[in-house]
Amino acid sequence: MSDLGSTVIVGGTSGLGREVAQILAGRGEEVVITGRDKAKTDSVAAQIGGRTRGLALDLAAPNEIAGRLAEIGQVKSLVIAAIERDENSIRKYDIARATRLMTIKLIGYSEVIHALATRFAPNASIVLFGGLAKERPYPGSTTVSTVNGGIATMVHTLAVELAPLRVNAIHPGIIGDSPAWSGKPPEVLERARVRTPTGRLANMADVAGAVIFLLENQSINGVNLNIDGGWLLL
Ligand SMILES: NC(=O)c1ccc[n+]([C@@H]2O[C@H](COP(=O)([O-])OP(=O)(O)OC[C@H]3O[C@@H](n4cnc5c(N)ncnc54)[C@H](OP(=O)(O)O)[C@@H]3O)[C@@H](O)[C@H]2O)c1
């Protein structure tokens, strides 16, 4: 990637966003990671090292996002990976939790892009994170499935509206070594693994590699890319 500004990773203090940040920082890229808490975000940025800095913003407060991003200069890549997981079902519907997650993943993600819209470099690209709960629900995934489905459609309108910028989405399956899953009982992970044609769960390195491919390849646009070892096939 040429040096045309920073890569902004919203939700870069943990998990998949952090993994992408670590790889890009290791290549000498200028990286801005965000999390909700300034001190934690700065501390993670220091751990990642290189030309990484932290910036605090809360996607659940979309009216504040533009102000938080005011200090960002030219952006050559934007990755939005943030999530606050929620457990919701339609029979026990928690409106407050649903409103919060929908605000974060649909309005918050959109507002970040809106706020940065005039600062993208030529050839810049955007990668959004959805997830395969959109196609394979699990108990309590009603809101998660809904917002991830929203991400899958959002990339289409954004790729058209923001052209010639490219906009794509990653939809991870169960990423076995991610903080969200690595502490689960082994039998839970094993149930998913045996349904995966590759015989292994996708890992964080697989996802980060796919994000970088989407950021760099100049002809991939409006794509929803599953990273799941073929899990949906069985
Ligand atoms: N891990 C998987 O197996 C998996 C599977 C399917 C889909 N996904 C998707 O992949 C993405 C990354 O998942 P992950 O497991 O890597 O996540 P994670 O480890 O839980 O990290 C979540 C990130 O989001 C940030 N965040 C949380 N709430 C926020 C808010 N209100 N405003 C701004 N930032 C906020 C967190 O920062 P702070 O805590 O520092 O504030 C953290 O950096 C998510 O969109 C998720 O839906 C992951």
PDB file of C-alpha atoms and ligand atoms in Angstrom:
ATOM      1  CA  MET A   1       0.000   0.000   0.000  1.00  0.00           C
ATOM      2  CA  SER A   2       1.358   3.467  -0.792  1.00  0.00           C
ATOM      3  CA  ASP A   3       1.617   6.108   1.937  1.00  0.00           C
ATOM      4  CA  LEU A   4      -1.518   8.169   1.294  1.00  0.00           C
ATOM      5  CA  GLY A   5      -2.703   8.658   4.847  1.00  0.00           C
ATOM      6  CA  SER A   6      -3.771   6.475   7.717  1.00  0.00           C
ATOM      7  CA  THR A   7      -5.725   3.277   8.037  1.00  0.00           C
ATOM      8  CA  VAL A   8      -8.497   3.838  10.564  1.00  0.00           C
ATOM      9  CA  ILE A   9      -9.684   0.728  12.388  1.00  0.00           C
ATOM     10  CA  VAL A  10     -12.853   1.316  14.376  1.00  0.00           C
ATOM     11  CA  GLY A  11     -12.940  -1.415  17.007  1.00  0.00           C
ATOM     12  CA  GLY A  12      -9.178  -1.914  16.799  1.00  0.00           C
ATOM     13  CA  THR A  13      -8.478  -2.545  20.484  1.00  0.00           C
ATOM     14  CA  SER A  14      -9.434  -6.213  20.445  1.00  0.00           C
ATOM     15  CA  GLY A  15      -9.959  -9.311  18.350  1.00  0.00           C
ATOM     16  CA  LEU A  16     -10.129  -9.079  14.577  1.00  0.00           C
ATOM     17  CA  GLY A  17      -9.700  -5.313  14.304  1.00  0.00           C
ATOM     18  CA  ARG A  18      -6.614  -5.470  16.481  1.00  0.00           C
ATOM     19  CA  GLU A  19      -5.198  -8.325  14.387  1.00  0.00           C
ATOM     20  CA  VAL A  20      -5.510  -6.197  11.228  1.00  0.00           C
ATOM     21  CA  ALA A  21      -3.911  -3.239  13.034  1.00  0.00           C
ATOM     22  CA  GLN A  22      -0.979  -5.385  14.147  1.00  0.00           C
ATOM     23  CA  ILE A  23      -0.246  -6.564  10.600  1.00  0.00           C
ATOM     24  CA  LEU A  24      -0.485  -3.087   9.055  1.00  0.00           C
ATOM     25  CA  ALA A  25       1.584  -1.516  11.826  1.00  0.00           C
ATOM     26  CA  GLY A  26       4.215  -4.203  11.255  1.00  0.00           C
ATOM     27  CA  ARG A  27       4.423  -3.062   7.647  1.00  0.00           C
ATOM     28  CA  GLY A  28       5.178   0.479   8.770  1.00  0.00           C
ATOM     29  CA  GLU A  29       1.703   1.810   7.978  1.00  0.00           C
ATOM     30  CA  GLU A  30       0.161   4.720   9.871  1.00  0.00           C
ATOM     31  CA  VAL A  31      -2.706   3.177  11.850  1.00  0.00           C
ATOM     32  CA  VAL A  32      -5.390   4.762  14.024  1.00  0.00           C
ATOM     33  CA  ILE A  33      -7.263   2.333  16.251  1.00  0.00           C
ATOM     34  CA  THR A  34     -10.423   3.236  18.107  1.00  0.00           C
ATOM     35  CA  GLY A  35     -12.122   1.915  21.213  1.00  0.00           C
ATOM     36  CA  ARG A  36     -14.540   3.470  23.675  1.00  0.00           C
ATOM     37  CA  ASP A  37     -12.025   4.321  26.375  1.00  0.00           C
ATOM     38  CA  LYS A  38      -9.153   6.703  25.606  1.00  0.00           C
ATOM     39  CA  ALA A  39      -6.662   5.276  28.130  1.00  0.00           C
ATOM     40  CA  LYS A  40      -7.271   1.679  27.039  1.00  0.00           C
ATOM     41  CA  THR A  41      -7.102   2.629  23.364  1.00  0.00           C
ATOM     42  CA  ASP A  42      -3.799   4.469  23.831  1.00  0.00           C
ATOM     43  CA  SER A  43      -2.401   1.543  25.786  1.00  0.00           C
ATOM     44  CA  VAL A  44      -3.353  -0.976  23.070  1.00  0.00           C
ATOM     45  CA  ALA A  45      -1.925   1.346  20.405  1.00  0.00           C
ATOM     46  CA  ALA A  46       1.376   1.403  22.310  1.00  0.00           C
ATOM     47  CA  GLN A  47       1.351  -2.412  22.525  1.00  0.00           C
ATOM     48  CA  ILE A  48       0.748  -2.678  18.766  1.00  0.00           C
ATOM     49  CA  GLY A  49       3.635  -0.283  18.214  1.00  0.00           C
ATOM     50  CA  GLY A  50       4.991   1.254  15.031  1.00  0.00           C
ATOM     51  CA  ARG A  51       3.040   4.290  13.804  1.00  0.00           C
ATOM     52  CA  THR A  52      -0.149   3.347  15.710  1.00  0.00           C
ATOM     53  CA  ARG A  53      -2.178   5.780  17.758  1.00  0.00           C
ATOM     54  CA  GLY A  54      -5.441   5.560  19.640  1.00  0.00           C
ATOM     55  CA  LEU A  55      -8.647   7.561  19.372  1.00  0.00           C
ATOM     56  CA  ALA A  56     -11.732   7.149  21.554  1.00  0.00           C
ATOM     57  CA  LEU A  57     -15.234   7.068  20.116  1.00  0.00           C
ATOM     58  CA  ASP A  58     -18.507   5.389  20.976  1.00  0.00           C
ATOM     59  CA  LEU A  59     -20.612   4.167  18.063  1.00  0.00           C
ATOM     60  CA  ALA A  60     -23.623   4.068  20.383  1.00  0.00           C
ATOM     61  CA  ALA A  61     -23.450   7.900  20.483  1.00  0.00           C
ATOM     62  CA  PRO A  62     -23.580   8.615  16.739  1.00  0.00           C
ATOM     63  CA  ASN A  63     -24.071  12.379  17.148  1.00  0.00           C
ATOM     64  CA  GLU A  64     -20.621  12.609  18.737  1.00  0.00           C
ATOM     65  CA  ILE A  65     -18.761  10.577  16.111  1.00  0.00           C
ATOM     66  CA  ALA A  66     -17.930  13.423  13.693  1.00  0.00           C
ATOM     67  CA  GLY A  67     -16.360  15.472  16.474  1.00  0.00           C
ATOM     68  CA  ARG A  68     -14.303  12.498  17.644  1.00  0.00           C
ATOM     69  CA  LEU A  69     -12.972  11.964  14.132  1.00  0.00           C
ATOM     70  CA  ALA A  70     -12.135  15.653  13.531  1.00  0.00           C
ATOM     71  CA  GLU A  71      -8.425  15.107  14.167  1.00  0.00           C
ATOM     72  CA  ILE A  72      -8.092  12.441  11.440  1.00  0.00           C
ATOM     73  CA  GLY A  73      -6.363  13.574   8.247  1.00  0.00           C
ATOM     74  CA  GLN A  74      -6.391  11.773   4.915  1.00  0.00           C
ATOM     75  CA  VAL A  75      -7.672   8.196   5.129  1.00  0.00           C
ATOM     76  CA  LYS A  76      -6.398   5.537   2.778  1.00  0.00           C
ATOM     77  CA  SER A  77      -8.284   2.627   4.353  1.00  0.00           C
ATOM     78  CA  LEU A  78     -11.147   2.297   6.787  1.00  0.00           C
ATOM     79  CA  VAL A  79     -12.011  -0.906   8.616  1.00  0.00           C
ATOM     80  CA  ILE A  80     -15.044  -0.963  10.914  1.00  0.00           C
ATOM     81  CA  ALA A  81     -15.075  -4.028  13.143  1.00  0.00           C
ATOM     82  CA  ALA A  82     -16.691  -2.807  16.364  1.00  0.00           C
ATOM     83  CA  ILE A  83     -19.362  -4.827  18.119  1.00  0.00           C
ATOM     84  CA  GLU A  84     -21.050  -5.005  21.519  1.00  0.00           C
ATOM     85  CA  ARG A  85     -22.581  -8.458  21.509  1.00  0.00           C
ATOM     86  CA  ASP A  86     -26.197  -8.737  22.508  1.00  0.00           C
ATOM     87  CA  GLU A  87     -28.435 -11.698  23.285  1.00  0.00           C
ATOM     88  CA  ASN A  88     -31.940 -11.183  22.037  1.00  0.00           C
ATOM     89  CA  SER A  89     -34.821 -13.314  20.879  1.00  0.00           C
ATOM     90  CA  ILE A  90     -38.156 -12.191  19.531  1.00  0.00           C
ATOM     91  CA  ARG A  91     -40.087 -13.865  22.400  1.00  0.00           C
ATOM     92  CA  LYS A  92     -37.965 -12.122  25.058  1.00  0.00           C
ATOM     93  CA  TYR A  93     -37.267  -8.957  23.148  1.00  0.00           C
ATOM     94  CA  ASP A  94     -35.114  -6.402  24.955  1.00  0.00           C
ATOM     95  CA  ILE A  95     -35.763  -3.107  23.146  1.00  0.00           C
ATOM     96  CA  ALA A  96     -32.940  -1.219  24.845  1.00  0.00           C
ATOM     97  CA  ARG A  97     -30.323  -3.817  23.870  1.00  0.00           C
ATOM     98  CA  ALA A  98     -31.676  -4.119  20.346  1.00  0.00           C
ATOM     99  CA  THR A  99     -31.676  -0.338  19.932  1.00  0.00           C
ATOM    100  CA  ARG A 100     -28.101  -0.141  21.167  1.00  0.00           C
ATOM    101  CA  LEU A 101     -26.692  -2.823  18.855  1.00  0.00           C
ATOM    102  CA  MET A 102     -28.645  -1.559  15.860  1.00  0.00           C
ATOM    103  CA  THR A 103     -27.382   1.953  16.567  1.00  0.00           C
ATOM    104  CA  ILE A 104     -23.779   0.754  16.827  1.00  0.00           C
ATOM    105  CA  LYS A 105     -23.689  -1.506  13.778  1.00  0.00           C
ATOM    106  CA  LEU A 106     -25.991   0.286  11.381  1.00  0.00           C
ATOM    107  CA  ILE A 107     -26.133   3.986  12.279  1.00  0.00           C
ATOM    108  CA  GLY A 108     -22.724   4.167  13.966  1.00  0.00           C
ATOM    109  CA  TYR A 109     -20.939   2.414  11.090  1.00  0.00           C
ATOM    110  CA  SER A 110     -22.747   4.671   8.576  1.00  0.00           C
ATOM    111  CA  GLU A 111     -21.959   7.844  10.513  1.00  0.00           C
ATOM    112  CA  VAL A 112     -18.229   7.032  10.660  1.00  0.00           C
ATOM    113  CA  ILE A 113     -18.209   6.796   6.861  1.00  0.00           C
ATOM    114  CA  HIS A 114     -20.306   9.951   6.510  1.00  0.00           C
ATOM    115  CA  ALA A 115     -17.982  11.870   8.842  1.00  0.00           C
ATOM    116  CA  LEU A 116     -14.862  10.782   6.939  1.00  0.00           C
ATOM    117  CA  ALA A 117     -16.386  11.004   3.446  1.00  0.00           C
ATOM    118  CA  THR A 118     -14.389  14.052   2.325  1.00  0.00           C
ATOM    119  CA  ARG A 119     -11.091  12.715   3.654  1.00  0.00           C
ATOM    120  CA  PHE A 120     -10.667   9.483   1.686  1.00  0.00           C
ATOM    121  CA  ALA A 121      -7.570   9.256  -0.509  1.00  0.00           C
ATOM    122  CA  PRO A 122      -7.897   8.336  -4.196  1.00  0.00           C
ATOM    123  CA  ASN A 123      -8.107   4.513  -4.383  1.00  0.00           C
ATOM    124  CA  ALA A 124      -9.163   4.367  -0.728  1.00  0.00           C
ATOM    125  CA  SER A 125     -11.298   1.462   0.345  1.00  0.00           C
ATOM    126  CA  ILE A 126     -13.569   0.460   3.183  1.00  0.00           C
ATOM    127  CA  VAL A 127     -14.139  -2.913   4.826  1.00  0.00           C
ATOM    128  CA  LEU A 128     -17.097  -3.445   7.146  1.00  0.00           C
ATOM    129  CA  PHE A 129     -17.549  -6.401   9.469  1.00  0.00           C
ATOM    130  CA  GLY A 130     -20.780  -8.363   9.432  1.00  0.00           C
ATOM    131  CA  GLY A 131     -20.926 -12.024  10.415  1.00  0.00           C
ATOM    132  CA  LEU A 132     -22.459 -15.336   9.450  1.00  0.00           C
ATOM    133  CA  ALA A 133     -25.178 -15.087  12.090  1.00  0.00           C
ATOM    134  CA  LYS A 134     -27.003 -13.398   9.217  1.00  0.00           C
ATOM    135  CA  GLU A 135     -27.362 -16.821   7.571  1.00  0.00           C
ATOM    136  CA  ARG A 136     -26.885 -19.226  10.457  1.00  0.00           C
ATOM    137  CA  PRO A 137     -28.742 -17.887  13.485  1.00  0.00           C
ATOM    138  CA  TYR A 138     -28.154 -19.224  16.992  1.00  0.00           C
ATOM    139  CA  PRO A 139     -30.241 -18.831  20.162  1.00  0.00           C
ATOM    140  CA  GLY A 140     -30.220 -15.148  21.097  1.00  0.00           C
ATOM    141  CA  SER A 141     -28.848 -13.951  17.749  1.00  0.00           C
ATOM    142  CA  THR A 142     -31.956 -12.120  16.573  1.00  0.00           C
ATOM    143  CA  THR A 143     -30.423  -8.646  16.683  1.00  0.00           C
ATOM    144  CA  VAL A 144     -26.953  -9.837  15.651  1.00  0.00           C
ATOM    145  CA  SER A 145     -28.421 -11.686  12.656  1.00  0.00           C
ATOM    146  CA  THR A 146     -30.443  -8.610  11.705  1.00  0.00           C
ATOM    147  CA  VAL A 147     -27.567  -6.121  11.845  1.00  0.00           C
ATOM    148  CA  ASN A 148     -25.198  -8.443  10.002  1.00  0.00           C
ATOM    149  CA  GLY A 149     -27.791  -8.778   7.265  1.00  0.00           C
ATOM    150  CA  GLY A 150     -27.904  -4.972   7.209  1.00  0.00           C
ATOM    151  CA  ILE A 151     -24.140  -4.802   6.687  1.00  0.00           C
ATOM    152  CA  ALA A 152     -24.471  -7.159   3.699  1.00  0.00           C
ATOM    153  CA  THR A 153     -26.852  -4.765   1.994  1.00  0.00           C
ATOM    154  CA  MET A 154     -25.093  -1.591   3.155  1.00  0.00           C
ATOM    155  CA  VAL A 155     -21.973  -2.401   1.126  1.00  0.00           C
ATOM    156  CA  HIS A 156     -24.036  -2.331  -2.063  1.00  0.00           C
ATOM    157  CA  THR A 157     -25.467   1.150  -1.617  1.00  0.00           C
ATOM    158  CA  LEU A 158     -22.180   2.515  -0.254  1.00  0.00           C
ATOM    159  CA  ALA A 159     -20.159   1.129  -3.176  1.00  0.00           C
ATOM    160  CA  VAL A 160     -22.501   2.975  -5.526  1.00  0.00           C
ATOM    161  CA  GLU A 161     -22.787   6.218  -3.526  1.00  0.00           C
ATOM    162  CA  LEU A 162     -19.081   6.509  -2.744  1.00  0.00           C
ATOM    163  CA  ALA A 163     -17.721   5.410  -6.138  1.00  0.00           C
ATOM    164  CA  PRO A 164     -14.912   5.251  -7.105  1.00  0.00           C
ATOM    165  CA  LEU A 165     -14.109   4.275  -3.499  1.00  0.00           C
ATOM    166  CA  ARG A 166     -14.514   0.547  -2.940  1.00  0.00           C
ATOM    167  CA  VAL A 167     -16.664  -0.866  -0.155  1.00  0.00           C
ATOM    168  CA  ASN A 168     -16.692  -4.535   0.859  1.00  0.00           C
ATOM    169  CA  ALA A 169     -17.689  -6.618   3.875  1.00  0.00           C
ATOM    170  CA  ILE A 170     -16.193  -9.551   5.731  1.00  0.00           C
ATOM    171  CA  HIS A 171     -18.530 -12.093   7.292  1.00  0.00           C
ATOM    172  CA  PRO A 172     -16.607 -14.304   9.706  1.00  0.00           C
ATOM    173  CA  GLY A 173     -17.934 -17.645  10.854  1.00  0.00           C
ATOM    174  CA  ILE A 174     -16.760 -18.853  14.262  1.00  0.00           C
ATOM    175  CA  ILE A 175     -13.197 -17.584  14.612  1.00  0.00           C
ATOM    176  CA  GLY A 176     -11.854 -20.121  17.084  1.00  0.00           C
ATOM    177  CA  ASP A 177      -8.842 -18.160  18.355  1.00  0.00           C
ATOM    178  CA  SER A 178     -10.655 -14.808  18.696  1.00  0.00           C
ATOM    179  CA  PRO A 179     -11.301 -13.449  22.206  1.00  0.00           C
ATOM    180  CA  ALA A 180     -15.043 -13.859  21.606  1.00  0.00           C
ATOM    181  CA  TRP A 181     -14.708 -17.635  21.095  1.00  0.00           C
ATOM    182  CA  SER A 182     -11.407 -18.886  22.476  1.00  0.00           C
ATOM    183  CA  GLY A 183     -12.753 -19.151  26.022  1.00  0.00           C
ATOM    184  CA  LYS A 184     -15.870 -21.141  25.084  1.00  0.00           C
ATOM    185  CA  PRO A 185     -16.155 -24.796  26.159  1.00  0.00           C
ATOM    186  CA  PRO A 186     -14.118 -26.999  23.777  1.00  0.00           C
ATOM    187  CA  GLU A 187     -17.223 -29.023  22.866  1.00  0.00           C
ATOM    188  CA  VAL A 188     -18.899 -25.879  21.516  1.00  0.00           C
ATOM    189  CA  LEU A 189     -15.970 -25.172  19.197  1.00  0.00           C
ATOM    190  CA  GLU A 190     -15.718 -28.849  18.254  1.00  0.00           C
ATOM    191  CA  ARG A 191     -19.380 -28.924  17.164  1.00  0.00           C
ATOM    192  CA  ALA A 192     -18.620 -26.102  14.732  1.00  0.00           C
ATOM    193  CA  ARG A 193     -15.320 -27.606  13.590  1.00  0.00           C
ATOM    194  CA  VAL A 194     -16.836 -30.948  12.574  1.00  0.00           C
ATOM    195  CA  ARG A 195     -19.360 -29.067  10.420  1.00  0.00           C
ATOM    196  CA  THR A 196     -16.549 -27.252   8.615  1.00  0.00           C
ATOM    197  CA  PRO A 197     -15.407 -28.901   5.377  1.00  0.00           C
ATOM    198  CA  THR A 198     -11.791 -27.772   5.875  1.00  0.00           C
ATOM    199  CA  GLY A 199     -11.737 -29.601   9.225  1.00  0.00           C
ATOM    200  CA  ARG A 200     -10.542 -26.489  11.049  1.00  0.00           C
ATOM    201  CA  LEU A 201     -12.187 -23.320  12.268  1.00  0.00           C
ATOM    202  CA  ALA A 202     -11.097 -20.117  10.551  1.00  0.00           C
ATOM    203  CA  ASN A 203      -8.658 -18.117  12.635  1.00  0.00           C
ATOM    204  CA  MET A 204      -7.820 -14.453  13.154  1.00  0.00           C
ATOM    205  CA  ALA A 205      -4.899 -14.573  10.712  1.00  0.00           C
ATOM    206  CA  ASP A 206      -7.280 -15.883   8.010  1.00  0.00           C
ATOM    207  CA  VAL A 207      -9.653 -12.974   8.632  1.00  0.00           C
ATOM    208  CA  ALA A 208      -6.917 -10.333   8.717  1.00  0.00           C
ATOM    209  CA  GLY A 209      -5.462 -11.675   5.468  1.00  0.00           C
ATOM    210  CA  ALA A 210      -8.891 -11.407   3.849  1.00  0.00           C
ATOM    211  CA  VAL A 211      -9.354  -7.837   5.092  1.00  0.00           C
ATOM    212  CA  ILE A 212      -6.022  -6.807   3.603  1.00  0.00           C
ATOM    213  CA  PHE A 213      -6.919  -8.503   0.322  1.00  0.00           C
ATOM    214  CA  LEU A 214     -10.202  -6.532   0.194  1.00  0.00           C
ATOM    215  CA  LEU A 215      -8.409  -3.292   1.039  1.00  0.00           C
ATOM    216  CA  GLU A 216      -5.718  -3.756  -1.594  1.00  0.00           C
ATOM    217  CA  ASN A 217      -7.308  -5.438  -4.613  1.00  0.00           C
ATOM    218  CA  GLN A 218      -8.462  -2.613  -6.853  1.00  0.00           C
ATOM    219  CA  SER A 219     -11.264  -4.600  -8.522  1.00  0.00           C
ATOM    220  CA  ILE A 220     -13.037  -6.116  -5.536  1.00  0.00           C
ATOM    221  CA  ASN A 221     -16.065  -3.951  -4.824  1.00  0.00           C
ATOM    222  CA  GLY A 222     -19.488  -4.445  -3.279  1.00  0.00           C
ATOM    223  CA  VAL A 223     -18.517  -7.965  -2.166  1.00  0.00           C
ATOM    224  CA  ASN A 224     -19.659  -9.850   0.916  1.00  0.00           C
ATOM    225  CA  LEU A 225     -16.866 -12.312   1.690  1.00  0.00           C
ATOM    226  CA  ASN A 226     -17.495 -15.225   4.046  1.00  0.00           C
ATOM    227  CA  ILE A 227     -14.495 -16.442   6.059  1.00  0.00           C
ATOM    228  CA  ASP A 228     -15.680 -19.773   7.380  1.00  0.00           C
ATOM    229  CA  GLY A 229     -13.862 -22.710   5.764  1.00  0.00           C
ATOM    230  CA  GLY A 230     -17.094 -23.603   3.966  1.00  0.00           C
ATOM    231  CA  TRP A 231     -19.088 -23.919   7.231  1.00  0.00           C
ATOM    232  CA  LEU A 232     -22.341 -22.907   5.559  1.00  0.00           C
ATOM    233  CA  LEU A 233     -22.092 -25.810   3.112  1.00  0.00           C
ATOM    234  CA  LEU A 234     -22.750 -28.498   5.721  1.00  0.00           C
TER     235      LEU A 234
HETATM  236  N1  LIG B   1     -14.978 -13.216  16.569  1.00  0.00           N
HETATM  237  C1  LIG B   1     -15.778 -13.911  15.767  1.00  0.00           C
HETATM  238  O1  LIG B   1     -15.740 -15.140  15.732  1.00  0.00           O
HETATM  239  C2  LIG B   1     -16.757 -13.193  14.900  1.00  0.00           C
HETATM  240  C3  LIG B   1     -17.730 -13.953  14.240  1.00  0.00           C
HETATM  241  C4  LIG B   1     -18.657 -13.315  13.434  1.00  0.00           C
HETATM  242  C5  LIG B   1     -18.609 -11.936  13.273  1.00  0.00           C
HETATM  243  N2  LIG B   1     -17.659 -11.220  13.929  1.00  0.00           N
HETATM  244  C6  LIG B   1     -17.656  -9.770  13.720  1.00  0.00           C
HETATM  245  O2  LIG B   1     -16.320  -9.321  13.615  1.00  0.00           O
HETATM  246  C7  LIG B   1     -16.191  -8.034  14.222  1.00  0.00           C
HETATM  247  C8  LIG B   1     -15.058  -8.078  15.233  1.00  0.00           C
HETATM  248  O3  LIG B   1     -15.407  -9.032  16.231  1.00  0.00           O
HETATM  249  P1  LIG B   1     -14.397  -9.401  17.403  1.00  0.00           P
HETATM  250  O4  LIG B   1     -14.826 -10.714  17.923  1.00  0.00           O
HETATM  251  O5  LIG B   1     -13.012  -9.231  16.930  1.00  0.00           O
HETATM  252  O6  LIG B   1     -14.767  -8.253  18.464  1.00  0.00           O
HETATM  253  P2  LIG B   1     -14.185  -7.960  19.924  1.00  0.00           P
HETATM  254  O7  LIG B   1     -12.917  -8.706  20.190  1.00  0.00           O
HETATM  255  O8  LIG B   1     -15.319  -8.123  20.889  1.00  0.00           O
HETATM  256  O9  LIG B   1     -13.814  -6.405  19.809  1.00  0.00           O
HETATM  257  C9  LIG B   1     -14.845  -5.480  19.680  1.00  0.00           C
HETATM  258  C10 LIG B   1     -14.258  -4.112  19.404  1.00  0.00           C
HETATM  259  O10 LIG B   1     -15.352  -3.187  19.295  1.00  0.00           O
HETATM  260  C11 LIG B   1     -15.088  -2.064  20.147  1.00  0.00           C
HETATM  261  N3  LIG B   1     -16.377  -1.552  20.616  1.00  0.00           N
HETATM  262  C12 LIG B   1     -17.276  -2.182  21.379  1.00  0.00           C
HETATM  263  N4  LIG B   1     -18.347  -1.399  21.584  1.00  0.00           N
HETATM  264  C13 LIG B   1     -18.107  -0.238  20.932  1.00  0.00           C
HETATM  265  C14 LIG B   1     -18.840   0.970  20.801  1.00  0.00           C
HETATM  266  N5  LIG B   1     -20.036   1.148  21.380  1.00  0.00           N
HETATM  267  N6  LIG B   1     -18.291   1.963  20.077  1.00  0.00           N
HETATM  268  C15 LIG B   1     -17.084   1.820  19.498  1.00  0.00           C
HETATM  269  N7  LIG B   1     -16.338   0.697  19.593  1.00  0.00           N
HETATM  270  C16 LIG B   1     -16.852  -0.319  20.320  1.00  0.00           C
HETATM  271  C17 LIG B   1     -14.226  -2.638  21.259  1.00  0.00           C
HETATM  272  O11 LIG B   1     -13.470  -1.600  21.851  1.00  0.00           O
HETATM  273  P3  LIG B   1     -13.425  -1.291  23.446  1.00  0.00           P
HETATM  274  O12 LIG B   1     -13.922  -2.497  24.167  1.00  0.00           O
HETATM  275  O13 LIG B   1     -11.969  -1.004  23.684  1.00  0.00           O
HETATM  276  O14 LIG B   1     -14.289  -0.103  23.597  1.00  0.00           O
HETATM  277  C18 LIG B   1     -13.334  -3.597  20.488  1.00  0.00           C
HETATM  278  O15 LIG B   1     -12.251  -2.898  19.890  1.00  0.00           O
HETATM  279  C19 LIG B   1     -17.547  -7.695  14.834  1.00  0.00           C
HETATM  280  O16 LIG B   1     -18.231  -6.803  14.004  1.00  0.00           O
HETATM  281  C20 LIG B   1     -18.251  -9.040  14.920  1.00  0.00           C
HETATM  282  O17 LIG B   1     -19.657  -8.900  14.767  1.00  0.00           O
HETATM  283  C21 LIG B   1     -16.735 -11.812  14.742  1.00  0.00           C
END
